[in-house]
């Protein structure tokens, strides 16, 4: 893994909500240091890591830290936000265990809604 990239973000570019949100993050300072992998792209199978199946990556938002740790859901959002200076304060709050649990609950609700709509 390239140590100059603090994170690798795996997102579903075929999801309109997901792609809009990722677009916001990609426009932020610090985003150029993040590897952005659209797992919804036709050639994504080649880009997804051996320990992260494409189907699993499409089902939930995933982020890999520079040390190789893979997190998903609310913890992944917190990691991404911590890596972006404009979002860092929110990322630190979201990283607090009670807040992460609450955000994970909300994220699972979004996933259920997304599955029904898709």
GROMACS .gro file of C-alpha atoms in nm:
model
  118
    1UNK     CA    1   0.000   0.000   0.000
    2UNK     CA    2   0.122   0.347  -0.085
    3UNK     CA    3   0.205   0.528   0.241
    4UNK     CA    4   0.127   0.864   0.079
    5UNK     CA    5  -0.239   0.761   0.060
    6UNK     CA    6  -0.394   0.752   0.405
    7UNK     CA    7  -0.707   0.569   0.291
    8UNK     CA    8  -0.861   0.364   0.017
    9UNK     CA    9  -1.233   0.427  -0.017
   10UNK     CA   10  -1.457   0.162  -0.175
   11UNK     CA   11  -1.791   0.306  -0.284
   12UNK     CA   12  -2.081   0.218  -0.514
   13UNK     CA   13  -2.070   0.470  -0.795
   14UNK     CA   14  -2.389   0.321  -0.941
   15UNK     CA   15  -2.584   0.443  -0.636
   16UNK     CA   16  -2.698   0.802  -0.705
   17UNK     CA   17  -2.693   0.902  -0.337
   18UNK     CA   18  -2.354   0.739  -0.281
   19UNK     CA   19  -2.194   0.894  -0.587
   20UNK     CA   20  -2.320   1.243  -0.499
   21UNK     CA   21  -2.186   1.212  -0.147
   22UNK     CA   22  -1.849   1.082  -0.267
   23UNK     CA   23  -1.839   1.373  -0.512
   24UNK     CA   24  -1.862   1.613  -0.219
   25UNK     CA   25  -1.575   1.440  -0.040
   26UNK     CA   26  -1.360   1.424  -0.353
   27UNK     CA   27  -1.391   1.801  -0.387
   28UNK     CA   28  -1.242   1.861  -0.042
   29UNK     CA   29  -0.886   1.948   0.046
   30UNK     CA   30  -0.699   1.630   0.130
   31UNK     CA   31  -0.907   1.415  -0.109
   32UNK     CA   32  -0.616   1.391  -0.351
   33UNK     CA   33  -0.435   1.173  -0.095
   34UNK     CA   34  -0.718   0.919  -0.090
   35UNK     CA   35  -0.755   0.629  -0.335
   36UNK     CA   36  -1.115   0.621  -0.459
   37UNK     CA   37  -1.235   0.284  -0.589
   38UNK     CA   38  -1.576   0.270  -0.757
   39UNK     CA   39  -1.680  -0.090  -0.695
   40UNK     CA   40  -1.987  -0.036  -0.913
   41UNK     CA   41  -1.772   0.017  -1.225
   42UNK     CA   42  -1.758  -0.265  -1.481
   43UNK     CA   43  -1.385  -0.324  -1.421
   44UNK     CA   44  -1.419  -0.307  -1.042
   45UNK     CA   45  -1.358  -0.678  -0.986
   46UNK     CA   46  -0.994  -0.614  -1.075
   47UNK     CA   47  -0.968  -0.327  -0.827
   48UNK     CA   48  -1.136  -0.473  -0.520
   49UNK     CA   49  -0.896  -0.626  -0.268
   50UNK     CA   50  -0.861  -1.004  -0.215
   51UNK     CA   51  -1.013  -0.974   0.134
   52UNK     CA   52  -1.310  -0.768   0.013
   53UNK     CA   53  -1.545  -0.935  -0.234
   54UNK     CA   54  -1.710  -0.699  -0.481
   55UNK     CA   55  -2.057  -0.803  -0.358
   56UNK     CA   56  -1.961  -0.717  -0.001
   57UNK     CA   57  -1.812  -0.386  -0.114
   58UNK     CA   58  -2.134  -0.302  -0.300
   59UNK     CA   59  -2.347  -0.384   0.004
   60UNK     CA   60  -2.176  -0.143   0.246
   61UNK     CA   61  -1.936   0.151   0.242
   62UNK     CA   62  -1.578   0.037   0.315
   63UNK     CA   63  -1.252   0.218   0.390
   64UNK     CA   64  -0.904   0.071   0.425
   65UNK     CA   65  -0.654   0.257   0.643
   66UNK     CA   66  -0.287   0.287   0.548
   67UNK     CA   67  -0.206   0.008   0.795
   68UNK     CA   68  -0.438  -0.228   0.604
   69UNK     CA   69  -0.727  -0.221   0.850
   70UNK     CA   70  -1.062  -0.249   0.673
   71UNK     CA   71  -1.369  -0.087   0.830
   72UNK     CA   72  -1.723  -0.046   0.703
   73UNK     CA   73  -2.040   0.147   0.772
   74UNK     CA   74  -2.032   0.428   1.025
   75UNK     CA   75  -1.672   0.350   1.124
   76UNK     CA   76  -1.571   0.390   0.759
   77UNK     CA   77  -1.740   0.729   0.736
   78UNK     CA   78  -1.566   0.838   1.057
   79UNK     CA   79  -1.230   0.729   0.914
   80UNK     CA   80  -1.294   0.917   0.589
   81UNK     CA   81  -1.406   1.231   0.770
   82UNK     CA   82  -1.095   1.222   0.991
   83UNK     CA   83  -0.880   1.216   0.676
   84UNK     CA   84  -1.039   1.530   0.531
   85UNK     CA   85  -0.941   1.854   0.711
   86UNK     CA   86  -1.283   2.018   0.660
   87UNK     CA   87  -1.457   1.713   0.809
   88UNK     CA   88  -1.202   1.620   1.076
   89UNK     CA   89  -1.398   1.760   1.371
   90UNK     CA   90  -1.708   1.562   1.271
   91UNK     CA   91  -1.488   1.255   1.216
   92UNK     CA   92  -1.351   1.276   1.568
   93UNK     CA   93  -1.701   1.301   1.712
   94UNK     CA   94  -1.823   1.016   1.490
   95UNK     CA   95  -1.530   0.803   1.613
   96UNK     CA   96  -1.657   0.809   1.971
   97UNK     CA   97  -1.805   0.462   2.040
   98UNK     CA   98  -2.155   0.577   2.143
   99UNK     CA   99  -2.176   0.808   1.842
  100UNK     CA  100  -2.045   0.539   1.607
  101UNK     CA  101  -2.312   0.298   1.733
  102UNK     CA  102  -2.586   0.554   1.676
  103UNK     CA  103  -2.455   0.639   1.328
  104UNK     CA  104  -2.431   0.268   1.244
  105UNK     CA  105  -2.796   0.227   1.340
  106UNK     CA  106  -2.889   0.514   1.107
  107UNK     CA  107  -2.665   0.380   0.830
  108UNK     CA  108  -2.832   0.039   0.850
  109UNK     CA  109  -3.166   0.215   0.809
  110UNK     CA  110  -3.034   0.387   0.497
  111UNK     CA  111  -2.913   0.050   0.363
  112UNK     CA  112  -3.256  -0.105   0.417
  113UNK     CA  113  -3.418   0.188   0.231
  114UNK     CA  114  -3.160   0.163  -0.047
  115UNK     CA  115  -3.224  -0.210  -0.095
  116UNK     CA  116  -3.599  -0.150  -0.125
  117UNK     CA  117  -3.546   0.128  -0.380
  118UNK     CA  118  -3.285  -0.064  -0.585
   0.00000   0.00000   0.00000
